[in-house]
Amino acid sequence: MLHLNAFLMSVGHHEASWRLPESDPHADLDVEHFKNLARIAERGKLDSVFLADGPVLWDQVGRRPSGVLEPTVLLTALAGATSHIGLIATASTTYNEPYNLARRFASLDIVSGGRAGWNIVTTAGLDAARNFNLDALPAHSERYERAAEFVDVSLKLWDSWDDEAIVADKERGVWGDDDKIYPPAHRGRYYSVAGALNVPRSAQGHPVLVQAGSSENGRNFAARYAEAVFTAHQRLSDATEFADDLRRRAAEHGRDPAHVKILPGIVPIIGATSSEARAREAELNNLIRPEYAIRQLAELLGVAESGLDLDAELPTHLPEEAEIEGAKSRRTLVVNLGRRERLTVRELIARLGGGRGHLTFTGTPVQVADQIENWYAAGAADGFNIMPPVLPSGLQAFVDHVVPILQERGLFRTEYTGRTLRDHYGLPRPANRNTAAASRRLAAVHV
């Protein structure tokens, strides 16, 4: 079965969506708005809702609604407004500490009944670094080395309680079994964490681990840890190469490739007819203010804004990927798109306005369903991260008109068959590594 997530971003992923007459420019801070979106996604039986995040004020506040509520806090509110849908939040390994973050996600997992997921990012961008006592962005490779140790420590913390550690024996006056608590006692290159987490193990063992990043370091990291991968591709051939490569790398790490769900982003601009969908796309693109967008493009490319001419193609000479410490894979995707289709900067900005490099597909519900099925059948995707250009209308259109087609084709669930996010993804509940190790030691003694 396909896996479908709803990627929620204020009033939509298209940067000009807030300017439409139907849009509420204050929705970015409206909890009821997000509750409504989560309920729509749950009505469509989607696997999860997903929130992006970064410890920095994105872009210029003149460009689009820029308030971003802390995602684990917001998802806790959404947990109370829903009963089945998964809840995935982004959090950075570069600008957090393992104990606090592991505790936040364990708390969200328990509050939601086992529906939490963590989208692990290393955070590109100098502006974020300067918010955390740094004058320079840590090197790309160092951020991933730090991320690997961060996740290792988090897993130790989530496994620091045996599933049977809580005894709750009133007669004996024993609430818990201290012998079933396993302090990490971790001392590594980046982190030192001594004690056990103060939150027990959740219904799904620990939150689902999600990763977003397609560089060489990102692929290696995903193959080692990720249970779902959010990625961006413009072409089926590129998506297939990525999926095949990632599954191969996961197998080399001794993992079952079927337990790594690959979910490219898609921005579906839906109309009752093809012409209606194209008119909607044109309406949105005509509302883009290029003076804002060109600044972000220049930063992504690693060039001065003055070096980009709106009515010319990308400059012949751009910094090599090796010189970029930011979002390497996204930058390469954007450059390849511009070069391949010989787009002017103005045209490239329009192409990026809906999904920042993710595939934008414009068409009828049947055409959108066909596109999803084609990529799925080719093995390029296990599902998609749905990025509605306008919210809530774009999500409603997808749930009401595209999901039923996928259901009729036998590609997507008609009802939830489980309660946890792992149930939705068909992922096993991970064994507690400490408990397993203790069992092995006990068996060795008896032998």
Short mmCIF file of C-alpha atoms in Angstrom, two decimals:
data_model
loop_
_atom_site.label_atom_id
_atom_site.label_comp_id
_atom_site.label_asym_id
_atom_site.label_seq_id
_atom_site.Cartn_x
_atom_site.Cartn_y
_atom_site.Cartn_z
CA MET A 1 0.00 0.00 0.00
CA LEU A 2 1.02 3.57 -0.65
CA HIS A 3 2.00 5.80 2.26
CA LEU A 4 0.75 9.38 2.17
CA ASN A 5 1.76 12.16 4.55
CA ALA A 6 0.34 15.68 4.66
CA PHE A 7 3.12 18.26 4.91
CA LEU A 8 1.46 21.23 6.63
CA MET A 9 2.82 24.75 6.13
CA SER A 10 0.72 27.71 7.32
CA VAL A 11 -1.67 28.54 4.44
CA GLY A 12 0.08 26.41 1.82
CA HIS A 13 3.40 25.57 0.22
CA HIS A 14 3.13 28.05 -2.60
CA GLU A 15 4.86 31.17 -1.39
CA ALA A 16 2.05 33.39 -2.71
CA SER A 17 -0.82 31.30 -1.30
CA TRP A 18 -1.40 33.78 1.52
CA ARG A 19 -2.30 36.48 -1.01
CA LEU A 20 -5.35 34.61 -2.34
CA PRO A 21 -8.74 36.04 -1.27
CA GLU A 22 -9.60 32.73 0.43
CA SER A 23 -6.47 32.64 2.61
CA ASP A 24 -6.10 33.73 6.21
CA PRO A 25 -2.76 35.55 6.56
CA HIS A 26 -2.79 34.87 10.31
CA ALA A 27 -3.26 31.09 10.04
CA ASP A 28 0.43 30.39 10.77
CA LEU A 29 -0.29 31.00 14.48
CA ASP A 30 -3.83 29.61 14.64
CA VAL A 31 -3.97 26.26 16.43
CA GLU A 32 -7.56 25.71 15.25
CA HIS A 33 -6.37 26.03 11.65
CA PHE A 34 -3.87 23.21 12.17
CA LYS A 35 -6.41 21.08 14.04
CA ASN A 36 -8.73 21.41 11.07
CA LEU A 37 -5.95 20.36 8.68
CA ALA A 38 -5.08 17.34 10.83
CA ARG A 39 -8.73 16.26 10.91
CA ILE A 40 -8.99 16.58 7.11
CA ALA A 41 -5.87 14.44 6.70
CA GLU A 42 -7.22 11.87 9.16
CA ARG A 43 -10.52 11.78 7.28
CA GLY A 44 -8.48 10.76 4.23
CA LYS A 45 -6.78 7.99 6.27
CA LEU A 46 -3.37 9.53 5.60
CA ASP A 47 -0.39 8.09 7.47
CA SER A 48 0.68 11.29 9.16
CA VAL A 49 0.89 15.04 9.24
CA PHE A 50 4.35 16.57 9.12
CA LEU A 51 5.73 19.91 10.29
CA ALA A 52 9.01 21.39 9.09
CA ASP A 53 11.04 23.57 11.43
CA GLY A 54 14.27 25.45 11.92
CA PRO A 55 15.70 27.52 14.79
CA VAL A 56 15.74 30.68 12.73
CA LEU A 57 13.34 33.25 11.28
CA TRP A 58 12.89 32.04 7.70
CA ASP A 59 13.25 34.41 4.76
CA GLN A 60 12.02 37.98 5.01
CA VAL A 61 8.82 38.56 6.95
CA GLY A 62 7.54 40.63 4.02
CA ARG A 63 7.51 37.57 1.78
CA ARG A 64 4.97 35.25 3.45
CA PRO A 65 3.53 34.37 6.90
CA SER A 66 6.64 33.69 8.97
CA GLY A 67 5.45 32.64 12.42
CA VAL A 68 6.36 29.00 13.17
CA LEU A 69 5.07 27.41 16.36
CA GLU A 70 7.45 24.89 17.96
CA PRO A 71 6.34 21.65 16.28
CA THR A 72 6.33 19.20 19.20
CA VAL A 73 4.17 21.67 21.15
CA LEU A 74 1.80 22.13 18.20
CA LEU A 75 1.61 18.37 17.52
CA THR A 76 0.71 17.75 21.15
CA ALA A 77 -2.35 19.92 20.57
CA LEU A 78 -3.11 18.02 17.35
CA ALA A 79 -2.80 14.71 19.22
CA GLY A 80 -5.80 15.71 21.29
CA ALA A 81 -7.79 16.68 18.20
CA THR A 82 -7.20 13.37 16.36
CA SER A 83 -7.10 9.66 17.18
CA HIS A 84 -5.14 7.79 14.51
CA ILE A 85 -3.02 9.96 12.25
CA GLY A 86 0.74 10.06 12.81
CA LEU A 87 2.45 13.23 14.02
CA ILE A 88 5.94 13.99 12.66
CA ALA A 89 7.99 16.97 13.81
CA THR A 90 11.32 18.29 12.56
CA ALA A 91 14.10 18.91 15.07
CA SER A 92 17.77 19.71 14.57
CA THR A 93 20.66 17.65 15.91
CA THR A 94 22.97 20.63 15.50
CA TYR A 95 21.09 22.99 17.82
CA ASN A 96 19.64 20.69 20.49
CA GLU A 97 20.87 18.32 23.20
CA PRO A 98 19.94 14.61 23.13
CA TYR A 99 18.39 14.39 26.58
CA ASN A 100 15.95 17.27 26.16
CA LEU A 101 14.96 16.33 22.62
CA ALA A 102 14.58 12.62 23.37
CA ARG A 103 12.36 13.56 26.30
CA ARG A 104 10.17 15.86 24.17
CA PHE A 105 9.61 13.20 21.52
CA ALA A 106 9.03 10.45 24.08
CA SER A 107 6.45 12.68 25.74
CA LEU A 108 4.71 13.38 22.41
CA ASP A 109 4.75 9.66 21.65
CA ILE A 110 3.07 8.80 24.96
CA VAL A 111 0.56 11.67 24.81
CA SER A 112 -0.47 10.61 21.29
CA GLY A 113 -0.64 6.88 22.03
CA GLY A 114 2.36 6.01 19.89
CA ARG A 115 1.91 8.28 16.87
CA ALA A 116 5.10 10.38 16.98
CA GLY A 117 7.89 10.64 14.43
CA TRP A 118 11.09 12.67 14.43
CA ASN A 119 12.32 14.21 11.18
CA ILE A 120 16.05 14.42 11.84
CA VAL A 121 17.81 17.39 10.25
CA THR A 122 21.29 18.84 10.65
CA THR A 123 20.15 22.41 9.72
CA ALA A 124 21.85 24.32 6.95
CA GLY A 125 22.25 28.08 6.99
CA LEU A 126 24.54 30.55 8.69
CA ASP A 127 21.63 32.48 10.21
CA ALA A 128 20.74 29.50 12.40
CA ALA A 129 24.35 29.05 13.51
CA ARG A 130 24.51 32.68 14.62
CA ASN A 131 21.52 32.09 16.89
CA PHE A 132 23.56 29.55 18.85
CA ASN A 133 26.83 31.29 19.71
CA LEU A 134 28.50 30.33 16.41
CA ASP A 135 30.12 32.65 13.90
CA ALA A 136 30.25 30.04 11.15
CA LEU A 137 28.12 27.15 9.96
CA PRO A 138 29.59 23.81 11.11
CA ALA A 139 30.96 21.81 8.17
CA HIS A 140 28.50 19.53 6.34
CA SER A 141 30.38 16.34 7.30
CA GLU A 142 30.73 17.42 10.93
CA ARG A 143 26.99 18.09 11.18
CA TYR A 144 26.30 14.52 10.08
CA GLU A 145 28.91 13.06 12.44
CA ARG A 146 27.26 14.97 15.26
CA ALA A 147 23.82 13.78 14.09
CA ALA A 148 24.90 10.13 14.17
CA GLU A 149 26.07 10.37 17.76
CA PHE A 150 22.96 12.38 18.69
CA VAL A 151 20.67 9.63 17.37
CA ASP A 152 22.73 6.89 19.01
CA VAL A 153 22.37 8.65 22.37
CA SER A 154 18.64 9.21 21.81
CA LEU A 155 18.13 5.51 21.12
CA LYS A 156 19.99 4.68 24.34
CA LEU A 157 17.74 7.08 26.23
CA TRP A 158 14.53 5.66 24.73
CA ASP A 159 15.78 2.17 25.66
CA SER A 160 16.75 3.20 29.18
CA TRP A 161 13.46 1.78 30.50
CA ASP A 162 12.59 -1.89 30.12
CA ASP A 163 9.00 -2.40 28.95
CA GLU A 164 8.36 -4.14 32.28
CA ALA A 165 10.16 -1.62 34.49
CA ILE A 166 6.89 -0.31 35.95
CA VAL A 167 5.65 -2.84 38.54
CA ALA A 168 2.95 -0.75 40.27
CA ASP A 169 2.69 -3.26 43.13
CA LYS A 170 0.67 -1.47 45.83
CA GLU A 171 0.81 -4.33 48.34
CA ARG A 172 4.61 -4.53 48.32
CA GLY A 173 4.99 -0.79 47.93
CA VAL A 174 7.09 -1.20 44.79
CA TRP A 175 6.30 1.10 41.88
CA GLY A 176 9.23 0.26 39.59
CA ASP A 177 12.10 -2.19 39.20
CA ASP A 178 15.46 -0.41 39.39
CA ASP A 179 17.16 -3.42 37.82
CA LYS A 180 15.20 -2.71 34.64
CA ILE A 181 16.48 0.84 34.25
CA TYR A 182 19.54 1.21 32.02
CA PRO A 183 21.36 4.56 32.27
CA PRO A 184 23.20 5.30 29.00
CA ALA A 185 26.47 6.32 30.70
CA HIS A 186 27.46 7.72 27.31
CA ARG A 187 30.65 9.68 26.76
CA GLY A 188 31.46 10.43 23.14
CA ARG A 189 33.03 13.02 20.89
CA TYR A 190 30.12 15.47 21.04
CA TYR A 191 27.90 14.37 23.93
CA SER A 192 28.12 13.12 27.47
CA VAL A 193 24.87 11.75 28.89
CA ALA A 194 24.91 9.82 32.17
CA GLY A 195 21.39 9.10 33.39
CA ALA A 196 18.28 7.35 32.16
CA LEU A 197 15.40 9.25 30.60
CA ASN A 198 12.60 10.25 32.99
CA VAL A 199 9.95 9.09 30.50
CA PRO A 200 9.16 5.35 30.07
CA ARG A 201 9.20 3.50 26.78
CA SER A 202 6.18 4.25 24.57
CA ALA A 203 3.62 2.06 22.83
CA GLN A 204 5.71 2.00 19.66
CA GLY A 205 9.07 1.57 21.46
CA HIS A 206 10.40 4.89 20.25
CA PRO A 207 9.28 7.49 17.72
CA VAL A 208 9.63 6.65 14.04
CA LEU A 209 12.92 8.04 12.72
CA VAL A 210 12.54 10.16 9.59
CA GLN A 211 15.32 11.81 7.62
CA ALA A 212 15.36 14.53 4.97
CA GLY A 213 18.55 14.99 2.97
CA SER A 214 19.83 13.42 -0.24
CA SER A 215 23.52 14.34 -0.30
CA GLU A 216 26.13 11.60 0.02
CA ASN A 217 26.28 12.14 3.78
CA GLY A 218 22.49 12.28 3.92
CA ARG A 219 22.11 8.99 2.07
CA ASN A 220 24.57 7.21 4.33
CA PHE A 221 22.83 8.58 7.40
CA ALA A 222 19.39 7.56 6.11
CA ALA A 223 20.58 4.05 5.27
CA ARG A 224 21.86 3.64 8.81
CA TYR A 225 18.99 5.14 10.81
CA ALA A 226 15.92 6.29 8.85
CA GLU A 227 12.62 4.44 8.81
CA ALA A 228 11.12 6.98 6.43
CA VAL A 229 12.93 9.36 4.09
CA PHE A 230 11.54 12.66 2.81
CA THR A 231 13.25 13.58 -0.45
CA ALA A 232 12.86 15.88 -3.47
CA HIS A 233 13.06 14.85 -7.14
CA GLN A 234 11.89 16.43 -10.38
CA ARG A 235 12.21 13.37 -12.61
CA LEU A 236 11.17 9.73 -12.30
CA SER A 237 14.63 8.55 -13.36
CA ASP A 238 16.32 10.54 -10.57
CA ALA A 239 13.80 9.31 -8.00
CA THR A 240 14.30 5.68 -9.08
CA GLU A 241 18.09 6.01 -8.85
CA PHE A 242 17.81 7.49 -5.39
CA ALA A 243 15.41 4.81 -4.16
CA ASP A 244 17.50 1.95 -5.55
CA ASP A 245 20.67 3.41 -4.08
CA LEU A 246 19.17 3.99 -0.66
CA ARG A 247 17.68 0.51 -0.46
CA ARG A 248 21.05 -0.97 -1.41
CA ARG A 249 22.82 1.06 1.28
CA ALA A 250 20.24 0.02 3.89
CA ALA A 251 20.84 -3.64 3.05
CA GLU A 252 24.59 -3.10 3.42
CA HIS A 253 23.89 -1.90 6.97
CA GLY A 254 22.09 -5.18 7.64
CA ARG A 255 18.66 -3.58 7.52
CA ASP A 256 15.53 -4.71 5.70
CA PRO A 257 15.10 -2.20 2.82
CA ALA A 258 11.33 -2.64 3.13
CA HIS A 259 11.60 -0.93 6.52
CA VAL A 260 12.85 2.30 4.90
CA LYS A 261 9.88 4.14 3.38
CA ILE A 262 10.91 6.55 0.62
CA LEU A 263 8.52 9.49 0.29
CA PRO A 264 9.26 12.21 -2.29
CA GLY A 265 7.44 15.51 -2.00
CA ILE A 266 4.73 16.43 -4.50
CA VAL A 267 2.84 19.73 -4.81
CA PRO A 268 -0.49 18.79 -6.46
CA ILE A 269 -2.26 21.74 -8.07
CA ILE A 270 -5.69 20.23 -8.70
CA GLY A 271 -8.52 21.37 -10.92
CA ALA A 272 -11.71 19.77 -12.23
CA THR A 273 -10.16 20.10 -15.69
CA SER A 274 -6.58 20.48 -16.88
CA SER A 275 -7.26 24.08 -17.94
CA GLU A 276 -8.72 24.90 -14.53
CA ALA A 277 -5.65 23.48 -12.81
CA ARG A 278 -3.29 25.44 -15.07
CA ALA A 279 -5.26 28.62 -14.41
CA ARG A 280 -4.89 28.05 -10.68
CA GLU A 281 -1.13 27.58 -11.08
CA ALA A 282 -0.86 30.76 -13.16
CA GLU A 283 -2.88 32.70 -10.58
CA LEU A 284 -0.46 31.67 -7.84
CA ASN A 285 2.70 32.28 -9.86
CA ASN A 286 1.52 35.74 -10.87
CA LEU A 287 1.36 36.67 -7.20
CA ILE A 288 5.04 35.86 -6.54
CA ARG A 289 7.19 38.89 -5.77
CA PRO A 290 10.52 38.09 -7.48
CA GLU A 291 12.51 40.59 -5.39
CA TYR A 292 11.95 38.30 -2.39
CA ALA A 293 12.45 35.02 -4.22
CA ILE A 294 15.68 36.01 -5.94
CA ARG A 295 17.33 36.65 -2.60
CA GLN A 296 16.61 33.13 -1.39
CA LEU A 297 17.76 31.63 -4.70
CA ALA A 298 21.06 33.54 -4.53
CA GLU A 299 21.66 32.23 -1.01
CA LEU A 300 20.94 28.65 -2.07
CA LEU A 301 23.29 28.91 -5.06
CA GLY A 302 26.05 30.57 -3.06
CA VAL A 303 26.22 33.68 -5.25
CA ALA A 304 25.60 37.40 -4.81
CA GLU A 305 22.07 38.55 -5.57
CA SER A 306 23.52 41.04 -8.07
CA GLY A 307 24.90 38.10 -10.05
CA LEU A 308 21.42 36.88 -11.02
CA ASP A 309 19.49 38.47 -13.89
CA LEU A 310 15.76 37.73 -13.75
CA ASP A 311 15.49 37.49 -17.54
CA ALA A 312 18.66 35.46 -18.14
CA GLU A 313 19.58 31.86 -17.45
CA LEU A 314 21.68 30.89 -14.45
CA PRO A 315 25.27 32.14 -14.64
CA THR A 316 27.70 29.81 -16.39
CA HIS A 317 30.04 29.70 -13.44
CA LEU A 318 28.57 28.76 -10.09
CA PRO A 319 30.32 27.42 -6.98
CA GLU A 320 30.86 23.67 -7.08
CA GLU A 321 28.77 21.48 -4.74
CA ALA A 322 31.92 20.70 -2.73
CA GLU A 323 32.20 24.41 -1.89
CA ILE A 324 28.66 24.53 -0.46
CA GLU A 325 28.17 23.82 3.25
CA GLY A 326 24.41 24.34 3.21
CA ALA A 327 21.68 22.26 1.57
CA LYS A 328 23.88 20.44 -0.94
CA SER A 329 21.36 18.07 -2.54
CA ARG A 330 18.63 20.73 -2.92
CA ARG A 331 21.09 23.17 -4.44
CA THR A 332 22.21 20.55 -6.99
CA LEU A 333 18.58 19.75 -7.86
CA VAL A 334 17.79 23.42 -8.50
CA VAL A 335 20.89 24.00 -10.64
CA ASN A 336 20.22 20.86 -12.70
CA LEU A 337 16.59 21.91 -13.23
CA GLY A 338 17.59 25.36 -14.44
CA ARG A 339 20.33 24.06 -16.73
CA ARG A 340 18.33 21.12 -18.14
CA GLU A 341 15.29 23.18 -19.09
CA ARG A 342 17.23 26.35 -19.88
CA LEU A 343 15.04 28.38 -17.57
CA THR A 344 15.52 32.08 -16.93
CA VAL A 345 15.90 33.04 -13.29
CA ARG A 346 12.35 34.41 -13.40
CA GLU A 347 11.05 31.08 -14.76
CA LEU A 348 13.08 29.11 -12.24
CA ILE A 349 11.65 31.19 -9.40
CA ALA A 350 8.14 30.36 -10.63
CA ARG A 351 9.00 26.65 -10.77
CA LEU A 352 10.32 26.78 -7.20
CA GLY A 353 7.48 28.93 -5.85
CA GLY A 354 5.20 25.99 -5.12
CA GLY A 355 7.57 23.49 -3.57
CA ARG A 356 11.14 24.84 -3.28
CA GLY A 357 12.46 22.09 -5.55
CA HIS A 358 9.85 19.41 -4.89
CA LEU A 359 7.86 18.14 -7.87
CA THR A 360 4.93 20.40 -8.73
CA PHE A 361 2.24 18.54 -10.68
CA THR A 362 -0.71 20.34 -12.19
CA GLY A 363 -3.77 18.45 -13.38
CA THR A 364 -7.06 16.74 -12.66
CA PRO A 365 -7.53 14.31 -9.76
CA VAL A 366 -7.13 11.37 -12.16
CA GLN A 367 -3.91 12.82 -13.58
CA VAL A 368 -2.51 13.39 -10.08
CA ALA A 369 -3.43 9.82 -9.10
CA ASP A 370 -1.80 8.53 -12.31
CA GLN A 371 1.42 10.39 -11.50
CA ILE A 372 1.50 8.95 -7.98
CA GLU A 373 0.77 5.44 -9.23
CA ASN A 374 3.43 5.65 -11.96
CA TRP A 375 6.20 6.53 -9.51
CA TYR A 376 4.98 3.92 -7.04
CA ALA A 377 4.80 1.17 -9.69
CA ALA A 378 8.30 2.05 -10.92
CA GLY A 379 9.72 1.57 -7.41
CA ALA A 380 10.71 5.22 -7.21
CA ALA A 381 8.58 5.83 -4.11
CA ASP A 382 6.80 3.99 -1.33
CA GLY A 383 4.41 6.92 -1.18
CA PHE A 384 4.46 10.70 -1.17
CA ASN A 385 4.74 13.68 1.12
CA ILE A 386 1.72 15.69 -0.04
CA MET A 387 2.46 19.43 -0.09
CA PRO A 388 -0.78 21.29 -0.89
CA PRO A 389 -0.07 24.63 -2.55
CA VAL A 390 -2.96 26.25 -0.67
CA LEU A 391 -4.38 25.24 2.72
CA PRO A 392 -6.92 24.07 3.61
CA SER A 393 -8.47 23.91 0.11
CA GLY A 394 -5.58 22.00 -1.50
CA LEU A 395 -5.63 19.31 1.19
CA GLN A 396 -9.42 19.03 0.95
CA ALA A 397 -9.18 18.60 -2.82
CA PHE A 398 -6.57 15.86 -2.45
CA VAL A 399 -8.49 13.99 0.26
CA ASP A 400 -11.89 14.33 -1.42
CA HIS A 401 -10.90 13.71 -5.04
CA VAL A 402 -7.49 11.99 -5.32
CA VAL A 403 -7.55 9.63 -2.32
CA PRO A 404 -10.82 7.92 -3.44
CA ILE A 405 -9.23 7.16 -6.83
CA LEU A 406 -6.20 5.59 -5.16
CA GLN A 407 -8.53 3.62 -2.89
CA GLU A 408 -10.58 2.37 -5.84
CA ARG A 409 -7.36 1.18 -7.48
CA GLY A 410 -6.46 -0.78 -4.35
CA LEU A 411 -3.39 1.35 -3.72
CA PHE A 412 -4.38 3.03 -0.46
CA ARG A 413 -6.17 2.05 2.73
CA THR A 414 -9.86 2.70 3.22
CA GLU A 415 -9.59 2.39 7.01
CA TYR A 416 -6.81 2.49 9.57
CA THR A 417 -5.83 -1.01 10.69
CA GLY A 418 -3.65 0.08 13.62
CA ARG A 419 -3.20 2.91 16.08
CA THR A 420 0.52 3.76 15.97
CA LEU A 421 2.57 5.41 13.26
CA ARG A 422 4.57 2.18 13.03
CA ASP A 423 1.30 0.35 12.33
CA HIS A 424 0.53 2.74 9.47
CA TYR A 425 4.00 2.32 7.95
CA GLY A 426 4.08 -1.45 8.50
CA LEU A 427 7.17 -1.12 10.67
CA PRO A 428 8.02 -3.52 13.52
CA ARG A 429 8.20 -2.33 17.10
CA PRO A 430 11.93 -2.16 17.87
CA ALA A 431 13.20 -4.42 20.61
CA ASN A 432 14.83 -2.78 23.62
CA ARG A 433 18.52 -3.34 23.01
CA ASN A 434 19.32 -3.33 26.72
CA THR A 435 16.70 -5.98 27.47
CA ALA A 436 17.93 -8.09 24.55
CA ALA A 437 21.52 -7.81 25.77
CA ALA A 438 20.50 -8.78 29.32
CA SER A 439 18.64 -11.81 27.96
CA ARG A 440 21.72 -12.88 26.00
CA ARG A 441 23.91 -12.59 29.10
CA LEU A 442 21.43 -14.61 31.15
CA ALA A 443 21.26 -17.30 28.47
CA ALA A 444 25.07 -17.49 28.38
CA VAL A 445 25.20 -18.02 32.14
CA HIS A 446 22.69 -20.88 31.96
CA VAL A 447 24.64 -22.50 29.13
#
